[in-house]
Coordinates of C-alpha atoms and ligand atoms in Angstrom, one line a residue:
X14 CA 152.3 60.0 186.2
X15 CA 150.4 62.9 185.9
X16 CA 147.7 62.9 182.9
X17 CA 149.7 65.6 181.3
X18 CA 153.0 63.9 181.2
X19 CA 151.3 61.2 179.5
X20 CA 150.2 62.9 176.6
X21 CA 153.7 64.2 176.1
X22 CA 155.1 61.0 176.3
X23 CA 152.1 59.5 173.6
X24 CA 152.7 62.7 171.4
X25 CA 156.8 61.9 171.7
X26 CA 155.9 58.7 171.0
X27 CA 153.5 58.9 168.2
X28 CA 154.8 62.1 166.3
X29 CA 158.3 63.3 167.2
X30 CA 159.9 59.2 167.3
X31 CA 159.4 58.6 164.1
X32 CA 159.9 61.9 162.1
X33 CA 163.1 61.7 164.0
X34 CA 164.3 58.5 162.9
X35 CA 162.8 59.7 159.4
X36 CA 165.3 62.5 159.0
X37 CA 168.2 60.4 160.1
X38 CA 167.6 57.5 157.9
X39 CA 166.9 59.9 154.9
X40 CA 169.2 63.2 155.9
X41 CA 172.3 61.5 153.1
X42 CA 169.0 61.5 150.5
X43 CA 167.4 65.1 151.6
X44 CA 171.0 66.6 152.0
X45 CA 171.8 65.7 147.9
X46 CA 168.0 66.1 147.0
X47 CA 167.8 69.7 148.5
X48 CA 170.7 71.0 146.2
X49 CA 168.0 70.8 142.9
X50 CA 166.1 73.5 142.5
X51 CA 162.2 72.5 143.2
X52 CA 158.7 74.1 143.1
X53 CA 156.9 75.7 146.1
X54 CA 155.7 72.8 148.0
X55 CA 152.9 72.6 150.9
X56 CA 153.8 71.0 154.3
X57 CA 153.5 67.3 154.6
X58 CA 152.2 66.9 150.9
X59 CA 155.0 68.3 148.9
X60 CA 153.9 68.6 145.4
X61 CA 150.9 66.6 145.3
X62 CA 148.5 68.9 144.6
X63 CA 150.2 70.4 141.7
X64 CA 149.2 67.1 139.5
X65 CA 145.9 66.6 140.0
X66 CA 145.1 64.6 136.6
X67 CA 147.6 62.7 134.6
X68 CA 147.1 65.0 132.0
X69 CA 148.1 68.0 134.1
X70 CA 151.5 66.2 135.0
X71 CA 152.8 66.1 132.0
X72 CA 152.0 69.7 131.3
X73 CA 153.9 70.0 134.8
X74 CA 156.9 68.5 134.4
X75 CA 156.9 70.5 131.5
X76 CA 156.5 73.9 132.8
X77 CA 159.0 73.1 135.5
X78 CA 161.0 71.6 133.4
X79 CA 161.6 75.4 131.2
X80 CA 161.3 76.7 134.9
X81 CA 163.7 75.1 137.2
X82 CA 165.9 73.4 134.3
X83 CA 166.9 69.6 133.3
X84 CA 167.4 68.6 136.7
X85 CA 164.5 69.3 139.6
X86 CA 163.2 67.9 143.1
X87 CA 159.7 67.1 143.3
X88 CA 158.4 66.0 146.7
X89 CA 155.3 63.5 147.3
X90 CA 154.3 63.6 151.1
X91 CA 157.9 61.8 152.4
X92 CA 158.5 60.8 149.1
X93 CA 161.7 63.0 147.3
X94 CA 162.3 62.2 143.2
X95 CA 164.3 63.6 140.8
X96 CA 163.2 64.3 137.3
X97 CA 165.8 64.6 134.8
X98 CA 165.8 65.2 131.0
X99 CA 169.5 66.5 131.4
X100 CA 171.6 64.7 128.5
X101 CA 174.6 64.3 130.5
X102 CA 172.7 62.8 133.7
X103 CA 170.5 60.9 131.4
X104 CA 173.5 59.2 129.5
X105 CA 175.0 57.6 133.0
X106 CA 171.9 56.6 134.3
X107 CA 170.4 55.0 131.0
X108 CA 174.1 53.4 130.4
X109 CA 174.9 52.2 134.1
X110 CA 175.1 48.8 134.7
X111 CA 173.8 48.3 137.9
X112 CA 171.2 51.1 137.5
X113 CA 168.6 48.7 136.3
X114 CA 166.0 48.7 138.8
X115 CA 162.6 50.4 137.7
X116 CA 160.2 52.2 140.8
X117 CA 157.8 51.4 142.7
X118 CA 154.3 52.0 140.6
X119 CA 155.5 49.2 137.9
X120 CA 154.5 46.6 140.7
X121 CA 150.5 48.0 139.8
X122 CA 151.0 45.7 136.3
X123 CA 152.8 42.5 138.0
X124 CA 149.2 40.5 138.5
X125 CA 149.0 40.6 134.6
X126 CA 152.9 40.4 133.9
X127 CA 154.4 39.1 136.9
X128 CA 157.9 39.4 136.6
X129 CA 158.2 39.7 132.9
X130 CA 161.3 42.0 131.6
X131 CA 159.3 45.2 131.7
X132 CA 158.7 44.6 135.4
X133 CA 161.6 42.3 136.7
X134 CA 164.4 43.9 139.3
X135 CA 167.0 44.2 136.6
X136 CA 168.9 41.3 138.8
X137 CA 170.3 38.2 137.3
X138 CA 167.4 36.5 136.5
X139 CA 166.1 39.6 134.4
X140 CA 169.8 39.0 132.4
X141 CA 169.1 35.6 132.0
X142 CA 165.6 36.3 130.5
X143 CA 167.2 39.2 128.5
X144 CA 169.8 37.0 127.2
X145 CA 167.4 34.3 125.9
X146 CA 164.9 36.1 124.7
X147 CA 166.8 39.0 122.5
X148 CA 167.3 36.7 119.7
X149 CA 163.7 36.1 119.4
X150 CA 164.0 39.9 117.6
X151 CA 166.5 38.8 115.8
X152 CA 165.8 40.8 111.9
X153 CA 165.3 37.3 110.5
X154 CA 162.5 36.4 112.7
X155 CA 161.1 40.4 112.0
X156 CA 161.6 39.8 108.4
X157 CA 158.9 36.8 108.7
X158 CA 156.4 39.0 110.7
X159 CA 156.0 41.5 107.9
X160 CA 153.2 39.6 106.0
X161 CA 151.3 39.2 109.5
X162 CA 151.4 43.2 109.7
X163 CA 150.6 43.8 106.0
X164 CA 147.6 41.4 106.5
X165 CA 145.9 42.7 109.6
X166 CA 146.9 45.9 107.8
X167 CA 144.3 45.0 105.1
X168 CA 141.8 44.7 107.8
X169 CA 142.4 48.2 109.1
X170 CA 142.0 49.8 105.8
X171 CA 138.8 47.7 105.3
X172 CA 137.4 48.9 108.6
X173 CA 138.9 52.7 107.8
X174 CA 137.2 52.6 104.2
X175 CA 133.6 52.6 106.4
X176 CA 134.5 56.1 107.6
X177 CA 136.1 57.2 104.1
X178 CA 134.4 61.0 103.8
X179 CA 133.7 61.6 107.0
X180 CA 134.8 65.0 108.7
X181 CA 136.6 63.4 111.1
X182 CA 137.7 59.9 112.5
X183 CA 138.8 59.3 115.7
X184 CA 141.7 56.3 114.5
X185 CA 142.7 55.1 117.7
X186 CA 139.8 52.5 118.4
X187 CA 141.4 51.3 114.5
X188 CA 144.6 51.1 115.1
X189 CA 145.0 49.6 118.5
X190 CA 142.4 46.6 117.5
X191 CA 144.8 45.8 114.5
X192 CA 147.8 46.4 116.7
X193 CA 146.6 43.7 119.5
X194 CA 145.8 41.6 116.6
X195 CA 149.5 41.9 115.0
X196 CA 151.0 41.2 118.8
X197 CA 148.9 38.2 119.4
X198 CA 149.7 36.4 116.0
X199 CA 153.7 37.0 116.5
X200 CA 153.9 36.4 120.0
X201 CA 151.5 33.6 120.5
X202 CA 151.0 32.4 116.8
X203 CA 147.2 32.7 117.3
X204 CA 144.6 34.5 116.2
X205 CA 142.0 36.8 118.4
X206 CA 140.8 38.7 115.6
X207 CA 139.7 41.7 117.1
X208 CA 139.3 43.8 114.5
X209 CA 137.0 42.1 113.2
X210 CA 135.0 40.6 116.2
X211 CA 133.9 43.8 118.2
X212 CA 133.1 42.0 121.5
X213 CA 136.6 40.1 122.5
X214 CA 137.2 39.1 126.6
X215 CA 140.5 39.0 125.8
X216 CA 140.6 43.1 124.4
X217 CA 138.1 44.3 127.0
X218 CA 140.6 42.3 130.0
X219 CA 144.2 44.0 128.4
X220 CA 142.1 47.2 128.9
X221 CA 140.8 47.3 132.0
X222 CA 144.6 46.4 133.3
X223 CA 145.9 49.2 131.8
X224 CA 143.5 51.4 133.1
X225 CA 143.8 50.1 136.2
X226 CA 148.0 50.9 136.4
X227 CA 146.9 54.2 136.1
X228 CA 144.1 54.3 138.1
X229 CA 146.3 52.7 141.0
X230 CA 149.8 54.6 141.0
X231 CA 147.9 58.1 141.2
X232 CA 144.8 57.2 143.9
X233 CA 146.4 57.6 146.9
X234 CA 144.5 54.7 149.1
X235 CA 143.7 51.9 146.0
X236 CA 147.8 52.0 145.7
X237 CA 147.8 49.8 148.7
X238 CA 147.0 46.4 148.5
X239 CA 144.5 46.4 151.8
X240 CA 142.7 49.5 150.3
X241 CA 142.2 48.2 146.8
X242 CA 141.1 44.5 148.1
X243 CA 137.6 46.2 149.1
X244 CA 137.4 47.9 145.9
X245 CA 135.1 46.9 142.9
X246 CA 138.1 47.3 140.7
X247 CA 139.5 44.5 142.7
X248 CA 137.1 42.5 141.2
X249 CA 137.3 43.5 137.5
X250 CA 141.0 43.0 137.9
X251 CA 140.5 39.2 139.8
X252 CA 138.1 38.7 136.4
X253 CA 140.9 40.5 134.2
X254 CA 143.8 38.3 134.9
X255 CA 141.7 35.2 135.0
X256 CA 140.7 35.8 131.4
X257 CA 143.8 37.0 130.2
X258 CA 145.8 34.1 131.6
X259 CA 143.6 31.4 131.1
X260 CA 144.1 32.2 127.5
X261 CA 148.1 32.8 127.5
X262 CA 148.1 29.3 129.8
X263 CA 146.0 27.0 127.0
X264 CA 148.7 28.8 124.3
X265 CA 151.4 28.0 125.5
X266 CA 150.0 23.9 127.1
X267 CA 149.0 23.5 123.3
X268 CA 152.7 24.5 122.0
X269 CA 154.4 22.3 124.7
X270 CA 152.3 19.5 123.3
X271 CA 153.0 19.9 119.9
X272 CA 156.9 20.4 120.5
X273 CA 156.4 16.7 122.1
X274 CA 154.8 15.4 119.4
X275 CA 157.4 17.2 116.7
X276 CA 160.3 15.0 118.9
X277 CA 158.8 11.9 119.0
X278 CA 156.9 12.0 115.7
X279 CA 158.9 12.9 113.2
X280 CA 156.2 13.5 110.3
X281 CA 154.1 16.5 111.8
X282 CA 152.9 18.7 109.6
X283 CA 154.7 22.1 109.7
X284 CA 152.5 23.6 107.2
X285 CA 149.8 26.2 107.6
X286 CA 146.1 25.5 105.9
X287 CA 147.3 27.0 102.8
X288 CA 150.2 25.1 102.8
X289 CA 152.7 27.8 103.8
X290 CA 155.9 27.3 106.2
X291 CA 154.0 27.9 109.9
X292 CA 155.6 31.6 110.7
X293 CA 157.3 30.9 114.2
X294 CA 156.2 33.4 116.8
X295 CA 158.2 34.4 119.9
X296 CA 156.6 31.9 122.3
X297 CA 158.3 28.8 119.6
X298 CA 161.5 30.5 120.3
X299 CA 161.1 31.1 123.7
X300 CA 160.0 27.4 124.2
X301 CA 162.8 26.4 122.8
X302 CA 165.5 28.3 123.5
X303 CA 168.3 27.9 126.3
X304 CA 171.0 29.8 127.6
X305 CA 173.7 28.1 129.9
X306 CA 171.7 24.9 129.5
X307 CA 168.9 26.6 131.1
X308 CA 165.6 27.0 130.0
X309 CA 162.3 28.8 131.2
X310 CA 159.4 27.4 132.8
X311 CA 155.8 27.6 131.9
X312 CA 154.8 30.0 134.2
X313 CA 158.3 32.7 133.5
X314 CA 157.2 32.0 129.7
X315 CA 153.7 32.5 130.2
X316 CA 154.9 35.9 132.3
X317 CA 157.3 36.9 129.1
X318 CA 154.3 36.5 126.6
X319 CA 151.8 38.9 128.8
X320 CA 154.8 41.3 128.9
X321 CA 154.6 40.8 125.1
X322 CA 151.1 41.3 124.9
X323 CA 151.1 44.7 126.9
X324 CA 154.8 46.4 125.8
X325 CA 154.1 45.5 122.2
X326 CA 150.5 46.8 121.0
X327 CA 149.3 49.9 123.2
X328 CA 153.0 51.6 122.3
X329 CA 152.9 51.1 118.5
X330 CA 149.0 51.8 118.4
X331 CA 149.4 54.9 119.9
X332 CA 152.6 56.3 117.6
X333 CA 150.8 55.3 114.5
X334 CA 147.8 57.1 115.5
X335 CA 149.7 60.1 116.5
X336 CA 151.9 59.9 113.7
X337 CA 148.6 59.5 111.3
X338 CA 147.4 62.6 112.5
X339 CA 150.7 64.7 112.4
X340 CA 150.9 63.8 108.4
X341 CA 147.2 64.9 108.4
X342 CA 148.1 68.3 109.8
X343 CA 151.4 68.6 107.1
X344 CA 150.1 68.6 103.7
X345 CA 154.1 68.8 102.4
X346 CA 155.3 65.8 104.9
X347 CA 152.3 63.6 102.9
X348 CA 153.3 64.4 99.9
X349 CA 156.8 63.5 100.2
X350 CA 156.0 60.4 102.0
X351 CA 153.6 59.2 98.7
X352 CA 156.5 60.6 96.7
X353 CA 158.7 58.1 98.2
X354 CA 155.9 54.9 98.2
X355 CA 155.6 55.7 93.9
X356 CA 159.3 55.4 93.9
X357 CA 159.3 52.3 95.7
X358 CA 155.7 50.8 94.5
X359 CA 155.1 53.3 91.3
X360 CA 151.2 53.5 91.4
X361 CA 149.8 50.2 93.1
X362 CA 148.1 50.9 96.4
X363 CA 148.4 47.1 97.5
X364 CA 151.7 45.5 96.8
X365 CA 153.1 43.1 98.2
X366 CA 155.1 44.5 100.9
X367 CA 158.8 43.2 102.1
X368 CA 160.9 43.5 104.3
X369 CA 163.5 44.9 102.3
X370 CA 160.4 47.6 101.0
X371 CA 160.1 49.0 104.4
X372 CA 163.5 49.2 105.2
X373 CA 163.6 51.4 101.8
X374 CA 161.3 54.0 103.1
X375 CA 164.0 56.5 104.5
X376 CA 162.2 59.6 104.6
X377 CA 158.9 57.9 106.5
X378 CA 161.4 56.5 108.9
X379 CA 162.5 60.0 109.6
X380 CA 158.7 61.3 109.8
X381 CA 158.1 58.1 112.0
X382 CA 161.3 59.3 114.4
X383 CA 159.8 62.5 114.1
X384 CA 156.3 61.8 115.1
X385 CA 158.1 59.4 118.0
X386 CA 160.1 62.8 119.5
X387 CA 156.6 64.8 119.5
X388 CA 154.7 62.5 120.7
X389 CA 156.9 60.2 123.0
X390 CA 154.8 57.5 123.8
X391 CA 156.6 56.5 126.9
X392 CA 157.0 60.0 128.7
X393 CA 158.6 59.5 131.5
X394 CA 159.9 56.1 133.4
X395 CA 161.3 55.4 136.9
X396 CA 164.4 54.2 138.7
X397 CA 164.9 53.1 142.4
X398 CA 168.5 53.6 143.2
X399 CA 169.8 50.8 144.7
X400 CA 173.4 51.8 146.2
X401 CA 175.1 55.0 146.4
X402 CA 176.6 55.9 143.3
X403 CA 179.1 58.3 142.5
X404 CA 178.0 61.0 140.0
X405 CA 179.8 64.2 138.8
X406 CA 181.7 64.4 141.8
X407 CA 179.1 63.8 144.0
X408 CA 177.5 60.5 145.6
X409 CA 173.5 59.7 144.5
X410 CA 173.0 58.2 147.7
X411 CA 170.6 55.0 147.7
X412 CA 167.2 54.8 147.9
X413 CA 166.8 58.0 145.7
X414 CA 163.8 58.0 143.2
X415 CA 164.4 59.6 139.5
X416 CA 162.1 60.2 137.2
X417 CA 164.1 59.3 133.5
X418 CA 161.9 62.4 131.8
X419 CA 162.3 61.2 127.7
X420 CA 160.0 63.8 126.6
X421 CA 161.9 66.3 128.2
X422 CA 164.8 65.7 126.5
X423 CA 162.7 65.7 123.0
X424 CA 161.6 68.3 123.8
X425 CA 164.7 70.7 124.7
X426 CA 165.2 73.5 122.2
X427 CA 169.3 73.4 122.5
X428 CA 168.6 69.6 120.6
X429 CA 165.0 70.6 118.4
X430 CA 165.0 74.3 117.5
X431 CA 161.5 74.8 117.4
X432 CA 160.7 71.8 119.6
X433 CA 156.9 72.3 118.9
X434 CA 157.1 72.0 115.5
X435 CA 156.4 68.7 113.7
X436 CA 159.4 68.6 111.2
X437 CA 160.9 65.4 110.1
X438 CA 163.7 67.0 108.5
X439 CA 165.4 67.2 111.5
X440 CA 166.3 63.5 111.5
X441 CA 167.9 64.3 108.1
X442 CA 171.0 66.0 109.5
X443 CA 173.5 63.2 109.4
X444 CA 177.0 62.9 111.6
X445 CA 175.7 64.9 114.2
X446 CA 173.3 62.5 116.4
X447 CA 173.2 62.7 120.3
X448 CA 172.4 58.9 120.8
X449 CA 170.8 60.2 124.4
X450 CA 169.2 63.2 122.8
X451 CA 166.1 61.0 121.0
X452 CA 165.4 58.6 123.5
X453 CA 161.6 57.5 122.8
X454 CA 162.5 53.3 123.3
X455 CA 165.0 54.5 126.6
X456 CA 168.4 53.3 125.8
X457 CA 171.3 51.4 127.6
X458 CA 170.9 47.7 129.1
X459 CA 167.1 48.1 129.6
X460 CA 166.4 49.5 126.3
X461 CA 163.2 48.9 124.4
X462 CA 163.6 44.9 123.4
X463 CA 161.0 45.7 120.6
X464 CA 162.2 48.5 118.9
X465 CA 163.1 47.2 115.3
X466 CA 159.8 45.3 115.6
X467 CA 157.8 48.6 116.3
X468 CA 159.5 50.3 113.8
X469 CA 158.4 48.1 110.9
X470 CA 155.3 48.0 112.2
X471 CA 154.3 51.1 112.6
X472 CA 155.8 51.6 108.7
X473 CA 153.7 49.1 107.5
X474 CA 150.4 50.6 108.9
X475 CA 151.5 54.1 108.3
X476 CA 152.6 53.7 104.8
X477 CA 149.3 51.1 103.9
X478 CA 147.0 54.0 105.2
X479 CA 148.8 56.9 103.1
X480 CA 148.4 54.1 100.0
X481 CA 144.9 54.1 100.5
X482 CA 143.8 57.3 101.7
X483 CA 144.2 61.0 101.6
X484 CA 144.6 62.1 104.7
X485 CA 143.3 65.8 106.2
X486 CA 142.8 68.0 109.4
X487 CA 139.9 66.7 111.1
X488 CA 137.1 69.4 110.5
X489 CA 135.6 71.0 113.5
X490 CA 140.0 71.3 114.1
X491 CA 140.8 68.7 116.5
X492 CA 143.6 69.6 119.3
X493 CA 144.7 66.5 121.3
X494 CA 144.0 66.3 125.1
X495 CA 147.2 64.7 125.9
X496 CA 147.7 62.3 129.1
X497 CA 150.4 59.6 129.9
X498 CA 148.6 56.8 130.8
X499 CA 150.1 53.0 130.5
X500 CA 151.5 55.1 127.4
X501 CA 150.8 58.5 126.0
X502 CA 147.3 58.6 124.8
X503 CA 144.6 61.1 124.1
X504 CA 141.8 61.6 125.8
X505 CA 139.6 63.3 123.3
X506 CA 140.9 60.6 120.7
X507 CA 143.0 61.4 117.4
X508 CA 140.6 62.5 115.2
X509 CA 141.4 63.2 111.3
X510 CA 139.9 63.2 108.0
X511 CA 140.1 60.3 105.5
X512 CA 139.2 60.3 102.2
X513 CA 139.5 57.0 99.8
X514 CA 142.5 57.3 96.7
Ligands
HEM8 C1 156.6 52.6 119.5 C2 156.6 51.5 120.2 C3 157.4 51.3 121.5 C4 157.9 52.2 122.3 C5 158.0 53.7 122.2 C6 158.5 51.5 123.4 C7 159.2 52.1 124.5 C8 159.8 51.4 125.5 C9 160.6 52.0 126.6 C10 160.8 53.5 126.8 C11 161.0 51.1 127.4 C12 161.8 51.2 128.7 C13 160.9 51.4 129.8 C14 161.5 51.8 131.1 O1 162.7 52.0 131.2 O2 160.8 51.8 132.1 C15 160.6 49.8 126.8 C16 160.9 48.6 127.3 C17 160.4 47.4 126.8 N1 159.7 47.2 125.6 FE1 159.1 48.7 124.4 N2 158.3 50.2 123.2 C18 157.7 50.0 122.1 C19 157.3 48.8 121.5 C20 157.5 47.6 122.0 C21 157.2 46.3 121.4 C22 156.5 46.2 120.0 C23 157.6 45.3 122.2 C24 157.5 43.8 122.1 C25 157.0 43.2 121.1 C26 158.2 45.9 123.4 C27 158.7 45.3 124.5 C28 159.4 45.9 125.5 C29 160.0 45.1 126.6 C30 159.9 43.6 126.8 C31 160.6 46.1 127.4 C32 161.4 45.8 128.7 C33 162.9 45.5 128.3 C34 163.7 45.3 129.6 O3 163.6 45.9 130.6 O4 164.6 44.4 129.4 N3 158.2 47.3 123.2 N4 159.9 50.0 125.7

């Protein structure tokens, strides 16, 4: 065989094989993808190049969103995805039953989580673990959690009152210290105290894994598993995990024990040192709980609790600090929310908070919601389809990638007039709600499991800061450099003013 003929046959081989075998295995998904509109893209890369930073994807999706409409393609190297903040598309996908499984860059958190709700294939092991543990959030068990917020609340303000005068305060650093504390105490029922002990393993560890999702699902070799082993983050993550499961582990050994002991020894002490009821925190329910007869082992509980520890204290740090700083920037909106606190507390700055109190404060629940549209912490989310799926007439054949774009929806004019605008008001309009049209904690079967619980939270810090402080633009003005990381966050911080009431 002559040299030439060779080559051919390598180049057939090596190049035109498996492009061929490419388009037939994915023609069904390029034939439906191709019918969206879609931005210009460059050969073999798509649209890769048009998101360069995180921060610049958002403001993409965005701009193409006004562009192209609810519904575009977006193409990275082979990889075809649909983003879609249409309410129509978004209500089947969010309510299908058997649309459940998240895409692939949620596998970059699974050596913290493992296969914890947020990460698990939405098969029937995910439904069991759903099942068992959504009475955990039952409002009787939130009820109990309120005084653990209202006292690592108190910390907050203490630390706050440091920085009482200044120009501007960037809160973030605050609030997600007070948030991990708040997690930690109501899932675990310990304490890390972070707030007040600057140096923690345990803080620095739930960091560096949430940088590293986002440093993994946008570098284009560390997203491979034999790229990232050579890596020095590879190495702060071994270190990561170690530190944050070691301490999840000894938790949840030292729980198992004491359940022992309560069975066979019927006169342990279920009092705290003050002599309180002990609160009981999800990991008591979880360890006790059973569904069919069947309960969870240390290492799915273990799993459940990191997915606790990461779901349930970046999100509500990040809303209250951008929900801080939109009442900081509405001199009216903070006036009507301490309007609403004298009603309910008259002049005291440090009640005694309930329950039933926060549940009171309608008009910060609509400035919450409000704050929750603007700045949606959880963008954007994926899907995998998993079969082909009839849609509006037409099949969504398997394998296709959507993007579930919630911001995109929050922020469509033809549901927020004005979408720009922080106005709380517009949650005030009763009778005429879109259930898919404010979509911040997703909805459908893989909803947010810890909505209600991030609601009072982030009432209870919201409304304890505007007790204690006046709060103003940040002086130079401060405009947020938004990017979606784990969650929305900013990268310049959220700076305001605070002065002391
Ligand atoms: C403002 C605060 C929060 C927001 C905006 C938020 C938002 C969301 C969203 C959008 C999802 C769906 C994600 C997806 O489809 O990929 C989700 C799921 C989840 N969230 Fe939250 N979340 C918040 C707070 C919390 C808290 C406090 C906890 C726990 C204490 C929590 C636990 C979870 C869990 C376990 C899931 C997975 C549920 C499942 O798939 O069955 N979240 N959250």
């Amino acid at each position: 065989m002559s040299p030439l003929t060779q080559y051919l046959l390598a180049f057939v081989a090596i190049v035109i094989v498996p492009i061929y075998i490419y388009y037939t295995k994915y023609s069904k998904l390029l034939k439906f993808v191709r019918q969206f509109p879609n931005p210009p893209v460059i050969p073999l890369l798509g649209n890769a190049l048009d998101f360069k930073t995180p921060g610049e994807f958002l403001k993409k999706l965005h701009e193409y969103t006004k562009t192209y409409g609810p519904v575009f393609h977006l193409q990275f190297g082979l990889r075809h995805s649909l983003v879609i903040s249409d309410y129509k598309f978004l209500e089947f996908l969010l309510s299908h039953n058997s649309l459940l499984r998240k895409n692939a860059n949620i596998k970059f958190l699974k050596p913290w989580i493992g296969d914890g709700l947020i990460t698990a294939d939405g098969g029937p092991r995910w439904r069991m673990h759903r099942k068992l543990i959504t009475p955990a959030f039952h409002f009787k068990i939130l009820e109990q959690f309120v005084d653990v917020f209202e006292a690592d609340g108190d910390i907050l303000i203490e630390k706050l009152s440091k920085e009482s005068g200044n120009k501007s305060v960037d809160i973030y650093p605050y609030v997600t210290r007070c948030a991990l504390d708040a997690i930690c105490e109501t899932a675990m029922g310990t304490k890390i105290n972070v707030q007040t002990n600057q140096t923690s393993s345990y803080f620095e560890s739930a960091r560096h894994m949430c940088r590293l999702f986002v440093t993994r699902s946008t570098s284009i070799l560390g997203r491979y598993d034999f790229f990232f082993q050579f890596t020095n983050d590879y190495k702060v993550q071994e270190k990561s995990v170690k530190i944050l499961h070691d301490y999840t582990k000894e938790v949840i050994q030292n729980k198992r024990r004491e359940l022992t002991n309560k069975h066979s020894d019927n006169t342990v002490d279920n009092t705290d040192e003050l002599g309180r009821k002990r609160k009981k925190a999800f990991l008591d329910l979880i360890l006790e709980a059973k569904v069919d007869n069947q309960t969870l082992t240390d290492e799915e509980i273990r799993e459940e609790v990191d997915t606790f520890m990461f779901a349930g204290h970046d999100t509500t740090a990040t809303s209250s600090s951008f929900i801080l700083y939109c009442i900081a920037n509405n001199k009216e909106v903070q006036e009507k929310i301490l309007e609403e606190q004298r009603d309910i507390f008259g002049e005291e700055k440090n009640p005694k908070v309930t329950y039933a109190n926060l549940q009171e404060m309608k008009y910060l629940e609509n400035v919450v919601k409000e704050g929750l549209r603007l700045y949606t912490p959880v963008p954007i989310s994926g899907r995998l389809i998993e079969q082909d799926v009839e849609y509006n007439g037409q099949i969504i054949p398997k394998g296709m990638n959507v993007g579930i774009f919630f911001h995109g929806i929050h922020m469509n004019p033809e549901y927020y007039p004005n979408p720009e605008k922080f106005d709380p008001s517009r949650f005030e309009v009763v009778g005429n709600k879109l259930p898919f049209a404010f979509i911040p904690f997703s909805a459908g079967p893989r909803n947010c499991i810890g909505q209600k619980y991030a609601m009072v939270e982030i009432k209870s810090i919201v409304s304890k800061v505007l007790r204690n402080f006046e709060l103003s633009p940040a002086f130079p003005r401060h405009d947020l450099d938004l990017t979606p990381e784990t969650v929305l966050k900013s990268l310049n911080g959220v700076r305001i003013g605070l002065k002391l009431r």
